Coordinates of C-alpha atoms and ligand atoms in Angstrom, one line a residue:
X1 CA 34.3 -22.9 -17.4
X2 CA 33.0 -21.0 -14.5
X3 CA 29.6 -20.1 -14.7
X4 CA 29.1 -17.6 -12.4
X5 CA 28.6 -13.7 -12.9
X6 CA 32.2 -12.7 -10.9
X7 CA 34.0 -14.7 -13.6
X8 CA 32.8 -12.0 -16.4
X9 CA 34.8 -9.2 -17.6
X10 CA 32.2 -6.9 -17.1
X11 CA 32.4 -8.2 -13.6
X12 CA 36.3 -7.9 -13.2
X13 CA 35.5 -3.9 -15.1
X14 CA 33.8 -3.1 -12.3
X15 CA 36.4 -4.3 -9.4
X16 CA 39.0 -2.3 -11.3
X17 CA 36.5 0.8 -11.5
X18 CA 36.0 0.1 -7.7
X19 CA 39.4 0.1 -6.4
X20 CA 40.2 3.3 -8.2
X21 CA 36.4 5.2 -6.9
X22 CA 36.9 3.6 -3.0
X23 CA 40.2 6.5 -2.9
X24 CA 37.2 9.6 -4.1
X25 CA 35.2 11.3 -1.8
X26 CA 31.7 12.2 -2.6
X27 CA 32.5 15.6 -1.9
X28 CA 35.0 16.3 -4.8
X29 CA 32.7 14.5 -6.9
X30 CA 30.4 17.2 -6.1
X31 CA 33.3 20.1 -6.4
X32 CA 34.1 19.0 -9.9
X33 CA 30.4 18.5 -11.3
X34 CA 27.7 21.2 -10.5
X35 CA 25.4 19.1 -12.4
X36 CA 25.4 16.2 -10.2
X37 CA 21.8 16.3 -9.5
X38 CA 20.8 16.6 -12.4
X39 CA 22.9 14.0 -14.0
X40 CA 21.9 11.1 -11.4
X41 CA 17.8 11.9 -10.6
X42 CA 15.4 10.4 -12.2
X43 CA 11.8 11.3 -12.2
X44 CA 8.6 8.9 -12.7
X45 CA 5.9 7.5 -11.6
X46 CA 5.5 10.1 -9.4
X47 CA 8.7 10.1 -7.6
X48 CA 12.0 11.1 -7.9
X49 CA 14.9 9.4 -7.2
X50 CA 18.1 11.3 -6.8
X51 CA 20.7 8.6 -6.7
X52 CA 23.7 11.7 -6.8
X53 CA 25.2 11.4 -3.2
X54 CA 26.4 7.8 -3.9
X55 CA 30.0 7.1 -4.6
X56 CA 29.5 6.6 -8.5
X57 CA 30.5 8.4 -11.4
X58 CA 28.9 8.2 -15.5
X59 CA 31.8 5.4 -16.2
X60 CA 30.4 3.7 -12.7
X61 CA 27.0 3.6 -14.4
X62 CA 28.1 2.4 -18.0
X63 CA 30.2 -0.5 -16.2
X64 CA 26.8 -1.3 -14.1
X65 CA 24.9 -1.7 -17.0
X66 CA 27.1 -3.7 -19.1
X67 CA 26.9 -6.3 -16.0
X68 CA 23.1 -5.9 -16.6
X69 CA 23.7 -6.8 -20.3
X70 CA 25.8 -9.8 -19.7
X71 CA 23.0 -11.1 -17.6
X72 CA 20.9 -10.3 -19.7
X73 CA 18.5 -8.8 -17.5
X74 CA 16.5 -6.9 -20.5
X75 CA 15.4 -10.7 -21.4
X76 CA 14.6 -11.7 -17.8
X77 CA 12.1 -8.7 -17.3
X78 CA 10.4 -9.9 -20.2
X79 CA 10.3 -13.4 -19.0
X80 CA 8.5 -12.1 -15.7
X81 CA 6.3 -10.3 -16.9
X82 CA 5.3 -12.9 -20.0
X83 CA 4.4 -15.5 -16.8
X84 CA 7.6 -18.3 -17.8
X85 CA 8.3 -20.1 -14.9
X86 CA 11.0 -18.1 -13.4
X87 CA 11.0 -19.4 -10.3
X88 CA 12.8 -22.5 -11.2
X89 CA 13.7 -24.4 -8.0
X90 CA 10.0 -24.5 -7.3
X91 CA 8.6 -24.3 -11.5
X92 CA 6.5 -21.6 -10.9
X93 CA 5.6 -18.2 -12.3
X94 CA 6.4 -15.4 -10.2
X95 CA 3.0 -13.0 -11.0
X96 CA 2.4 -10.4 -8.7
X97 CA 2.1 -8.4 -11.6
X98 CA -1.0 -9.8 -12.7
X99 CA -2.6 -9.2 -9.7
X100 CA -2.2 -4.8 -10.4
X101 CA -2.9 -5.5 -14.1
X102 CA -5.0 -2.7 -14.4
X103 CA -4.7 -3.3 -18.3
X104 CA -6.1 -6.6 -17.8
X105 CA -4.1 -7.6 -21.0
X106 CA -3.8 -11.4 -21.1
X107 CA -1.3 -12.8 -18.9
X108 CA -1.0 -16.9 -19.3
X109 CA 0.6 -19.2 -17.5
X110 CA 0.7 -22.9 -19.0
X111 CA -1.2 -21.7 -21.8
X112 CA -4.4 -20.4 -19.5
X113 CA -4.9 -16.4 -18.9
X114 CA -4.9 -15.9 -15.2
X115 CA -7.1 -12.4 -15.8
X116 CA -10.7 -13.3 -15.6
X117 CA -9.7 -15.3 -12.4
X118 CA -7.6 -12.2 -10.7
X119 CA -10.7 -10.0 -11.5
X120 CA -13.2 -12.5 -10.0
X121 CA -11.2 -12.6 -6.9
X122 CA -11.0 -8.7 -6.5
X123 CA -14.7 -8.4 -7.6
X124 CA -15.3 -10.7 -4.8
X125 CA -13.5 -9.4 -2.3
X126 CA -15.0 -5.7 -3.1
X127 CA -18.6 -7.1 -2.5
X128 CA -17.7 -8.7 0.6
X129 CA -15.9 -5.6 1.8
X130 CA -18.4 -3.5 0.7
X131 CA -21.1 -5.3 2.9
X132 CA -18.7 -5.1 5.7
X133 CA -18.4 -1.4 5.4
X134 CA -21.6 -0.5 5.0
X135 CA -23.1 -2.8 7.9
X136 CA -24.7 -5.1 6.0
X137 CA -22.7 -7.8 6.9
X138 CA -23.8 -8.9 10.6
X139 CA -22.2 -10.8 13.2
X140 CA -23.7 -13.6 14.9
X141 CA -25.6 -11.2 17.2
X142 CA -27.0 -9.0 14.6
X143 CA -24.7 -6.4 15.0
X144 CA -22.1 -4.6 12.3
X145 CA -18.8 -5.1 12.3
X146 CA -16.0 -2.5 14.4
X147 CA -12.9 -4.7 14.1
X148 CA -11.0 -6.9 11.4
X149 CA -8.1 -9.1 12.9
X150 CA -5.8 -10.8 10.8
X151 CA -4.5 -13.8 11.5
X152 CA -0.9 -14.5 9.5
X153 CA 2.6 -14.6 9.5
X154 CA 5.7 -13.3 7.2
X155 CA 4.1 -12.3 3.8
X156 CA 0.2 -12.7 5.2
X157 CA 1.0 -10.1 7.7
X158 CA 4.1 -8.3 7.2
X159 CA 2.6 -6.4 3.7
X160 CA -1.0 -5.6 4.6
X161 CA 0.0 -4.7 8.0
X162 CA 2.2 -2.4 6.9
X163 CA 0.1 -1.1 4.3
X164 CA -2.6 -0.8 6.8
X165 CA -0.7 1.6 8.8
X166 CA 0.9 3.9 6.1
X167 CA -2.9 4.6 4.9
X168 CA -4.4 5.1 8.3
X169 CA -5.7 8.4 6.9
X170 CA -7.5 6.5 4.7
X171 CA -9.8 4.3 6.9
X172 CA -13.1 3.7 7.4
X173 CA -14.3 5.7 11.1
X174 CA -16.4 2.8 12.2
X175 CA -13.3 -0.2 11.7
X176 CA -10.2 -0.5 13.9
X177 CA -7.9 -2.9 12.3
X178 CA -5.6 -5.6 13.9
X179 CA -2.5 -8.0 12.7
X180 CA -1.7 -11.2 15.0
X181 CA 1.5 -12.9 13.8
X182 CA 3.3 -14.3 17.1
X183 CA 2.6 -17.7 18.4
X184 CA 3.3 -16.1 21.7
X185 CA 0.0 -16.1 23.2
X186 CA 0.5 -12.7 24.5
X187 CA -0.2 -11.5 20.7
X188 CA -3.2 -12.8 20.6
X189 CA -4.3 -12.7 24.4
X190 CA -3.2 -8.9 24.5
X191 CA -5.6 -8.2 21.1
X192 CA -8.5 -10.4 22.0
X193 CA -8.3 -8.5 25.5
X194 CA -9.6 -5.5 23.8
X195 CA -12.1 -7.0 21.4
X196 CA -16.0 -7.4 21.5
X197 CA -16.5 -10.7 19.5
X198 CA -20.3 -9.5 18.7
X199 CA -18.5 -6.9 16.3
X200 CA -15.1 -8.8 15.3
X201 CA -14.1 -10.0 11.9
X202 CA -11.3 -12.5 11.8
X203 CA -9.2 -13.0 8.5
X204 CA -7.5 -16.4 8.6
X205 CA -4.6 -15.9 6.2
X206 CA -2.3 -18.7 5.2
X207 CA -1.1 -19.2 1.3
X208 CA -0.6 -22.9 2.3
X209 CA -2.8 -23.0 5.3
X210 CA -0.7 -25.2 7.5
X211 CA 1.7 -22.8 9.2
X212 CA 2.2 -23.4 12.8
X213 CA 1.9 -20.0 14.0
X214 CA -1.0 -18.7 11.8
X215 CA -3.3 -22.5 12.6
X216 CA -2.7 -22.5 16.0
X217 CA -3.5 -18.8 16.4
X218 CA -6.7 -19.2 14.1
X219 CA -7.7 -22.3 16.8
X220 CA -7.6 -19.5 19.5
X221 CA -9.8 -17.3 17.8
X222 CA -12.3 -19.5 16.8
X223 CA -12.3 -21.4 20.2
X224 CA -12.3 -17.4 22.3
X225 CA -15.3 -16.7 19.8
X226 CA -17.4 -19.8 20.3
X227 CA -17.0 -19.8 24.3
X228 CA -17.8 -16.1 24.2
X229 CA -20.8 -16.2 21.6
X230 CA -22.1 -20.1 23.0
X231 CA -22.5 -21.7 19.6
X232 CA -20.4 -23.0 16.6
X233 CA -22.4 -21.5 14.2
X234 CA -21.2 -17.9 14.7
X235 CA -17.7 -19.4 13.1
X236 CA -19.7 -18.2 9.8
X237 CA -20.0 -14.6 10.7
X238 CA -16.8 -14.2 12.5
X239 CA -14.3 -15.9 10.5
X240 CA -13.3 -15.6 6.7
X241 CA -10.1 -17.2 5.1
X242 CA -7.8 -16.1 2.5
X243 CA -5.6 -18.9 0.9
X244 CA -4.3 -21.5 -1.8
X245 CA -5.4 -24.3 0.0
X246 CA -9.2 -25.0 -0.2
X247 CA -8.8 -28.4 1.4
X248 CA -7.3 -27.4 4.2
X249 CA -9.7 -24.0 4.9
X250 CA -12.9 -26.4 4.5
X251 CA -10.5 -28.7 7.4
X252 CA -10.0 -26.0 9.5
X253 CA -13.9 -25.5 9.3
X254 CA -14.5 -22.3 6.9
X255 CA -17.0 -22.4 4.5
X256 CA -15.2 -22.0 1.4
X257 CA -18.0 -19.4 0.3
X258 CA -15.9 -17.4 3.3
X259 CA -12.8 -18.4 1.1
X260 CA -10.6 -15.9 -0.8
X261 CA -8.5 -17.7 -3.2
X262 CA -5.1 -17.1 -4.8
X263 CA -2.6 -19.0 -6.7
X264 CA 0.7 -20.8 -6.4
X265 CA 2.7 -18.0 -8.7
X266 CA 1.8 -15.5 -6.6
X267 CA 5.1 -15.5 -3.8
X268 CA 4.1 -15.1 0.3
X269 CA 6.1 -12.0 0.5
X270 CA 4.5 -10.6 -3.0
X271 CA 1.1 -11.5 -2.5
X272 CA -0.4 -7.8 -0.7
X273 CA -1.7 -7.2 -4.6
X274 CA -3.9 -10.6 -3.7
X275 CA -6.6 -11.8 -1.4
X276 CA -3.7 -11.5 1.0
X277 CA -4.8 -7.7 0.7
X278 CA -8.2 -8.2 2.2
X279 CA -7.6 -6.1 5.4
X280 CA -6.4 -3.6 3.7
X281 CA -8.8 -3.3 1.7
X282 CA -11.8 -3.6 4.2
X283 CA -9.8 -0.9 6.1
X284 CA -9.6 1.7 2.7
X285 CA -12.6 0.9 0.7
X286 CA -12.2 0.0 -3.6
X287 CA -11.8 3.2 -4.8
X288 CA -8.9 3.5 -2.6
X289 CA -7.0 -0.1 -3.2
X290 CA -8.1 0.5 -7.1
X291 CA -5.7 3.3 -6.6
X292 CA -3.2 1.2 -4.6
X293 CA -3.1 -1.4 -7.4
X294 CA -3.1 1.3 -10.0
X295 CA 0.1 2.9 -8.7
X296 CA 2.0 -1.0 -8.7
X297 CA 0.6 -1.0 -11.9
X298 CA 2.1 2.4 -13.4
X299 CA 5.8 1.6 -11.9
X300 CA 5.1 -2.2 -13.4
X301 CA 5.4 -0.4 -16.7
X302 CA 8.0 1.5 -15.9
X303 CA 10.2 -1.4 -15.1
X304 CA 8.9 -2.9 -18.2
X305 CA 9.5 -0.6 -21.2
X306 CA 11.5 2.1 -19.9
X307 CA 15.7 2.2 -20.9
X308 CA 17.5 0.3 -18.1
X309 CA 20.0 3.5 -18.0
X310 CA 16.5 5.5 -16.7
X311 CA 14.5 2.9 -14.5
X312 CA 14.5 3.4 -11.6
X313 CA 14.4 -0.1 -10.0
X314 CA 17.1 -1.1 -12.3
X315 CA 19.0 1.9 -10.9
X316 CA 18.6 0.9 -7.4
X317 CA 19.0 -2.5 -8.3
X318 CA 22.8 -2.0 -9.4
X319 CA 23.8 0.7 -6.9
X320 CA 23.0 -2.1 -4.7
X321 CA 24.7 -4.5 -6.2
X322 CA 27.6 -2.0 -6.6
X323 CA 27.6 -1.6 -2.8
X324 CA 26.8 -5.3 -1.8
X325 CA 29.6 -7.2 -4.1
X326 CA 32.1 -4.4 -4.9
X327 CA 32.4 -2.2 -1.5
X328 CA 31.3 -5.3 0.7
X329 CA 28.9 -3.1 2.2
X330 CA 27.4 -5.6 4.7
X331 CA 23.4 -3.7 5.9
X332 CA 21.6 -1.6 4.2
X333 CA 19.6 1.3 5.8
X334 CA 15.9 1.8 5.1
X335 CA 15.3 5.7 6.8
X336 CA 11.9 7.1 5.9
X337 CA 11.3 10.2 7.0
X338 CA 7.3 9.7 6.8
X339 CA 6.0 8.4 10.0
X340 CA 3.2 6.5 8.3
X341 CA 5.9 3.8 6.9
X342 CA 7.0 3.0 10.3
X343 CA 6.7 -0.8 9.4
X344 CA 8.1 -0.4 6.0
X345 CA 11.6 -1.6 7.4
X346 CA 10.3 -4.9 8.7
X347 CA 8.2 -5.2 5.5
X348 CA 11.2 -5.1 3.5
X349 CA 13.6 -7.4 5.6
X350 CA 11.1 -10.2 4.7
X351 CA 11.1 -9.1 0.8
X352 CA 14.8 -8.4 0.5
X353 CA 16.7 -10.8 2.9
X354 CA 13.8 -13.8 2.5
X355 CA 14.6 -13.2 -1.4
X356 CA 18.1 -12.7 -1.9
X357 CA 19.4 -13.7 1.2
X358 CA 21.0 -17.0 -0.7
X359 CA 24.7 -18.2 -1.4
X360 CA 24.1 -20.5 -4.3
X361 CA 22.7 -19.7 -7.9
X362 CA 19.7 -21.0 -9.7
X363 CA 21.8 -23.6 -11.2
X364 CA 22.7 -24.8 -7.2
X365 CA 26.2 -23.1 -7.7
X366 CA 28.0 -21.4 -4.9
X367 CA 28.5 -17.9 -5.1
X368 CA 31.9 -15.9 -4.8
X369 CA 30.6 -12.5 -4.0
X370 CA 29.0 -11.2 -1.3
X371 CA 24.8 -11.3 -2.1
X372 CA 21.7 -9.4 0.1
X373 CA 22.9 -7.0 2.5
X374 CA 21.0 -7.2 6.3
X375 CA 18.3 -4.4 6.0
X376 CA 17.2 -2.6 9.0
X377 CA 16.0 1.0 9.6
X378 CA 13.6 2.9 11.4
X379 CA 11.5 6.4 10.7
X380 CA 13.8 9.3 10.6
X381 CA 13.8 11.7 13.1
X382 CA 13.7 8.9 15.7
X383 CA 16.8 7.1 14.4
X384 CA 18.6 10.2 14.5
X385 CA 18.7 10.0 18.2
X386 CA 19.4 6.8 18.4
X387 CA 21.5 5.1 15.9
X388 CA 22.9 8.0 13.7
X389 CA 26.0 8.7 15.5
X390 CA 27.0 5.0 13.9
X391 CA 26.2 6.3 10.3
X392 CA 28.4 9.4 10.8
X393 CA 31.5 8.6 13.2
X394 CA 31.2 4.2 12.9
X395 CA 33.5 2.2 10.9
X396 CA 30.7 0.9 8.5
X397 CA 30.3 1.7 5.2
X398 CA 26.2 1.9 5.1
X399 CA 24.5 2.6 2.2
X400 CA 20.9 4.1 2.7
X401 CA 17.6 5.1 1.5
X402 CA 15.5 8.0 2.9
X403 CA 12.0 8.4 1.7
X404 CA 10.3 11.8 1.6
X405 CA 7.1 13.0 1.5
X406 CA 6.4 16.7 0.9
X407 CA 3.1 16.7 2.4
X408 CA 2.4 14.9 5.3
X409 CA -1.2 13.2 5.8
X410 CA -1.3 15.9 9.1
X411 CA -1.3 19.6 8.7
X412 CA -0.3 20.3 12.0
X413 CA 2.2 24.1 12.0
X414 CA 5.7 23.6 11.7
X415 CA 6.4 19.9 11.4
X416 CA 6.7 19.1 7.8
X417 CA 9.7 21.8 7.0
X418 CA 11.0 20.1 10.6
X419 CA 10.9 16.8 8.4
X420 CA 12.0 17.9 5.8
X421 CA 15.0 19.6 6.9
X422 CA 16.0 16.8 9.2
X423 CA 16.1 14.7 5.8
X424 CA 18.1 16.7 3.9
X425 CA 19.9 17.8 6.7
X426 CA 21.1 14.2 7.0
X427 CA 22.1 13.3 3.4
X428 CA 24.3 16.0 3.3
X429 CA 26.3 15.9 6.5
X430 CA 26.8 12.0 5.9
X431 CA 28.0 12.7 2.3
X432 CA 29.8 15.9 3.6
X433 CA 31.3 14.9 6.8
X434 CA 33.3 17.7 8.8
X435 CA 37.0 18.0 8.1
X436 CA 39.2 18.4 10.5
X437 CA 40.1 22.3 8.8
X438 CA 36.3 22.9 9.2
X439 CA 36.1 21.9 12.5
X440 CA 38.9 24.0 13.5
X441 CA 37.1 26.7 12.3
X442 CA 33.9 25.9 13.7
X443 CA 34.4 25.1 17.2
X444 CA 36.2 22.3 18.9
X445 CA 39.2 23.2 22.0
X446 CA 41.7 21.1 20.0
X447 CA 41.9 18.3 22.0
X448 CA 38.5 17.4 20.8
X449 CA 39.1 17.7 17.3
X450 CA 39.3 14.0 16.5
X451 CA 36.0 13.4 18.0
X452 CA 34.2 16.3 16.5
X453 CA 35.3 15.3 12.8
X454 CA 33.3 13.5 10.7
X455 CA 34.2 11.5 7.4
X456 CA 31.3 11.6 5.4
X457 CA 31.7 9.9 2.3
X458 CA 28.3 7.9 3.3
X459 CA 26.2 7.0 0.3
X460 CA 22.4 7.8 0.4
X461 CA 19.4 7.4 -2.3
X462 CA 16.3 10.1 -1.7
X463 CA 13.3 9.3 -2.9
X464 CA 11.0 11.9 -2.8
X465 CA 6.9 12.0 -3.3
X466 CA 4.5 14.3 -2.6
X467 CA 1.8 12.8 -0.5
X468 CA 1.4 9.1 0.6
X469 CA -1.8 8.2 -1.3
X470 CA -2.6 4.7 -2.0
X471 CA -1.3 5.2 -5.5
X472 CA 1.9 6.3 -4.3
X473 CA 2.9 3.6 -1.7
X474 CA 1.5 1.3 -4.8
X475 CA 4.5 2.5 -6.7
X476 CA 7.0 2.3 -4.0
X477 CA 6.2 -1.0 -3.2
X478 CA 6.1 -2.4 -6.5
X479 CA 9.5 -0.5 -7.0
X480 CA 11.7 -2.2 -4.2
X481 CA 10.2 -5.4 -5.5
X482 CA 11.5 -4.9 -9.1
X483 CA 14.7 -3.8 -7.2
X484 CA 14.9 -7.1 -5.6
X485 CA 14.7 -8.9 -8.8
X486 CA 17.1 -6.7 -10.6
X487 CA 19.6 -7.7 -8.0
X488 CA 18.4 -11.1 -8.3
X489 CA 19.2 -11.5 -11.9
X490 CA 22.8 -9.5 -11.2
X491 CA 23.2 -12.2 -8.9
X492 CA 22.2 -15.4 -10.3
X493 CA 20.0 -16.0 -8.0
X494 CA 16.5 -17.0 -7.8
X495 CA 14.6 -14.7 -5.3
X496 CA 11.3 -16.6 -5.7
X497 CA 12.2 -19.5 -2.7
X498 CA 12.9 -19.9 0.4
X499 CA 14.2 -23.0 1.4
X500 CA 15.8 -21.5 4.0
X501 CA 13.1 -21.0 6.4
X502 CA 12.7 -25.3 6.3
X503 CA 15.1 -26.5 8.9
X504 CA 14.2 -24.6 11.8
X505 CA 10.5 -25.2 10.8
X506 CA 11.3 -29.3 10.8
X507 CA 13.6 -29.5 14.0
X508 CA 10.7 -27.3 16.5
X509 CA 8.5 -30.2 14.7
X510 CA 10.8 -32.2 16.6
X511 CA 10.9 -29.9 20.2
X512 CA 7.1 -29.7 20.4
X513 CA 6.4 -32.9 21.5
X514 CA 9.6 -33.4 23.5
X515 CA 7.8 -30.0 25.1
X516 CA 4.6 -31.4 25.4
X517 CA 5.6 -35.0 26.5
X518 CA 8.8 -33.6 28.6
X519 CA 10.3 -36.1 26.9
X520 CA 14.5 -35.7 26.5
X521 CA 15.7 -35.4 22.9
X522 CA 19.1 -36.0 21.0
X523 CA 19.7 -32.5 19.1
X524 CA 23.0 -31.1 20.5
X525 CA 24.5 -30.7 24.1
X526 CA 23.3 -27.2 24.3
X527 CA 19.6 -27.7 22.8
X528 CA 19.1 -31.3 25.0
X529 CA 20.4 -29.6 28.0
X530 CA 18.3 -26.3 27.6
X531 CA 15.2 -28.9 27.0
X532 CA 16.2 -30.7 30.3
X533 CA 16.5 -27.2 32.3
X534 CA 12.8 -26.5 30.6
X535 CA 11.5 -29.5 31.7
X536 CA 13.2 -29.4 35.3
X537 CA 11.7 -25.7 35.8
X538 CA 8.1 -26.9 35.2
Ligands
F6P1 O1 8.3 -19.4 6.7 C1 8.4 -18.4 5.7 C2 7.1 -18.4 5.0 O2 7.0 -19.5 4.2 C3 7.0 -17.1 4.1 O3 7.6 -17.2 2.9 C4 5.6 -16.9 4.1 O4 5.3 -15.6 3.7 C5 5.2 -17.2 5.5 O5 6.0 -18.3 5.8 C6 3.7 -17.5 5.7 O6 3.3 -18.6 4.9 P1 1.8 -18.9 4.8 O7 1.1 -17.8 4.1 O8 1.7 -20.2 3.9 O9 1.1 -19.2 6.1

């Protein structure tokens, strides 16, 4: 027998349901139910999510939560949070949560609670920030600090630089924070062009500590810092590491007293909650990333105890699901309408697609279904102007999420309700559309009318907050990650790995030294011939 989740009459429930709700448009699903909103919002955590402008109905929800059952996704929850080992291609926990586990109930894996060791980490971390802050901590030169630079790539840079920016508000006045991912020595050249190295800090983060992009950029720094300050020994003052692999830190030549460690169960593209959050929180103070992991922690229960038919990952989880497999919606829109999470869509193409972007189960079986939509988005207004006119008039069907603050972190006249109409503006015209008897009416010389109409029928969550404080983004973060594993179970799949990043990583170990030597290789026609063009234009 078939193993996989499309086999399942829960499964084959839903394609039925589907073919009859892909003929109803969300506007008579509105006409015939004045308590819509009500029905499909849900409020915790401090947010609410109002889930009622997608293309679902009650029996839509029931059918989605029977697939939950036969996957028994209740159980799985439990499993993640208990520590099992539910990344399997890899045996490891997956434990972010222990990292925001502001109970500091025990959490084991093989037997051992990882608590006292997540608290010694964090305590560690706070004193060292905490000396940075102040001025205690000196450079080489005798002078305080003024700029932190992280060094990393995909989940040590993608999270805290995101986080980083969303809490600018939140800063320290004397620090100016930096993130250097690209191997392209412009990255680095461009940032170390404006640096003093008598006041820089750099953060070398790596969970394994042998990426390519993140040790060659480290060798930079630390070679810019030693010509510039004349001696090796400044290294010490100027350069801390965050990582799994002591080994390799002590290599590189960091003292591992300069070492902030974290474990293998904690995931790259979950691991902001660890030492990987170190910039973020030399750039916020404790009080302020206390908050930060407080908020995770408060939507980690959430996701924990509360009904499936009320939690909100779990919600978000299966409307995905219901778009991604069912309506073969291809992308997914990430529209937040809060300038602060400007990087929140880039954050979340690592965490989505590097976790669910996979076409075989956990047992190594192909899948049937269509998996991880492509995410992409930009901040709202600015998309609007840009890429909108394919959400209203295109032939896609694009699901999307727009995130809301009420306040913004500025108080400048007029532009929040300018926000905030734009956002709700939006929702409703792409659920709405314009019929063509409306647009009659409205405007148009006839000719026009074809172009002027607009379908609607586009589906759209809003998530709304009231302020981005540290506690808040806490919860949204720790939201889309439960999402992703919601999906994750729905799927079969195991969103812990990533073996697809390997191959590329193994054939440019191949091209550097065909690069370096301009030697000839034997890839492919194209790939030897573009080496041989290289090599020829040197
Ligand atoms: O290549 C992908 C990846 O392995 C990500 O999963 C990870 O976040 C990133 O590289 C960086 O890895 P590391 O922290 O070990 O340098």
């Amino acid at each position: 027998m078939n193993s996989l989740i499309s086999h399942s009459v829960a499964w084959a429930d839903i394609k039925t349901h589907q073919h009859y709700l892909a003929q109803v448009h969300l506007r008579d699903l509105f006409a015939l139910d004045n308590q819509r909103f009500e029905k499909f919002s849900v409020e915790a955590c401090g947010l609410l999510l109002d889930y009622s402008k997608n293309r679902l109905t009650s029996d839509t929800l029931v059918l989605l939560l029977n697939l939950a059952a036969e996957t028994n996704l209740q159980d799985w929850i439990s499993r993640l949070f208990q520590g099992e080992k539910v990344n399997n291609t890899e045996q490891r926990a997956a434990l972010h949560i222990a990292l925001r586990n502001r109970s500091n109930r025990p959490i084991l894996v093989d037997g051992k609670d990882v608590m006292p060791n997540v608290n010694a980490v964090l305590a560690k971390m706070g004193q060292f920030s905490e000396s940075v802050r102040s001025g205690a901590w000196r450079g080489y030169t005798g002078k305080p600090i003024e700029s932190i630079v992280n060094i990393g790539i995909g989940g040590s840079d993608l999270g805290p630089a995101m986080v980083t920016r969303a809490l600018k508000a939140y800063h320290h006045a004397r620090l100016q924070g930096y993130f250097i991912s690209n191997v392209d020595g412009t990255h680095l050249g461009e940032t170390l062009a404006k640096l003093n190295p008598e006041t820089t800090l750099f953060i070398i983060a790596s969970k394994t500590f042998t990426t390519q992009e993140t040790i060659l950029n480290a060798q930079s720094a630390r070679q810019w810092l030693i010509d510039k300050l004349g001696d090796e020994k400044a290294v010490a003052k100027h350069f801390v590491a965050v990582s799994t692999a002591r080994q390799q830190v002590t290599e590189f030549g960091i003292d591992p007293a300069n070492m902030f460690e974290f474990w293998d169960w904690v995931g790259g593209r979950y691991s902001l909650w660890s030492a990987i959050g170190l910039p973020i929180l030399l750039m916020i103070g404790m009080d302020n990333f206390e908050q930060f992991l407080a908020g995770a922690h408060e939507l980690d229960k959430h996701f924990e105890t509360v009904p499936l038919a009320e939690n909100l990952p779990v919600l978000m989880g299966l409307i995905g699901v219901w778009y991604s497999s069912f309506f073969k919606a291809t992308t997914h829109a990430i529209l937040p309408y809060d300038y602060s999470l400007e990087l929140l869509p880039a954050y979340l193409q690592q965490l989505v697609m590097e976790s669910l972007g996979k076409s075989v189960t956990r047992e190594g079986e192909r899948v049937d279904y269509p998996t991880c939509p492509i995410i992409w988005g930009a901040p709202g207004n600015n998309g609007q102007h840009a890429f909108y006119q394919l959400l209203h008039q295109g032939t896609h069907l694009i699901p999307a999420d727009f995130l809301v603050a009420i306040e913004s972190q500025h108080d400048l006249p007029g532009h929040q309700n300018a926000v905030l109409s734009n956002a709700l503006a939006q929702t409703h015209a792409l659920m709405m559309g314009r019929t063509p008897e409306k647009t009659r009416d409205a405007l148009a010389p006839m000719e026009q009318l074809s172009h002027r109409v607009f379908s609607g029928n586009q589906p759209t969550n809003t998530l709304v907050y009231q302020k981005l404080t540290p506690h808040v983004l806490g919860t949204l973060i720790a939201l889309y990650e439960h999402k992703v594993f919601v999906q994750g179970i729905c799927w079969g799949i195991n969103p812990f790995d990533q073996w697809g990043v390997e191959l590329g990583k193994q054939v440019a170990n191949t091209l550097l030294p065909a690069l370096n030597n301009k030697q000839e290789t034997k890839h492919d026609g194209s790939t030897d011939g573009l080496l041989r063009y290289i090599h020829r234009r040197r």
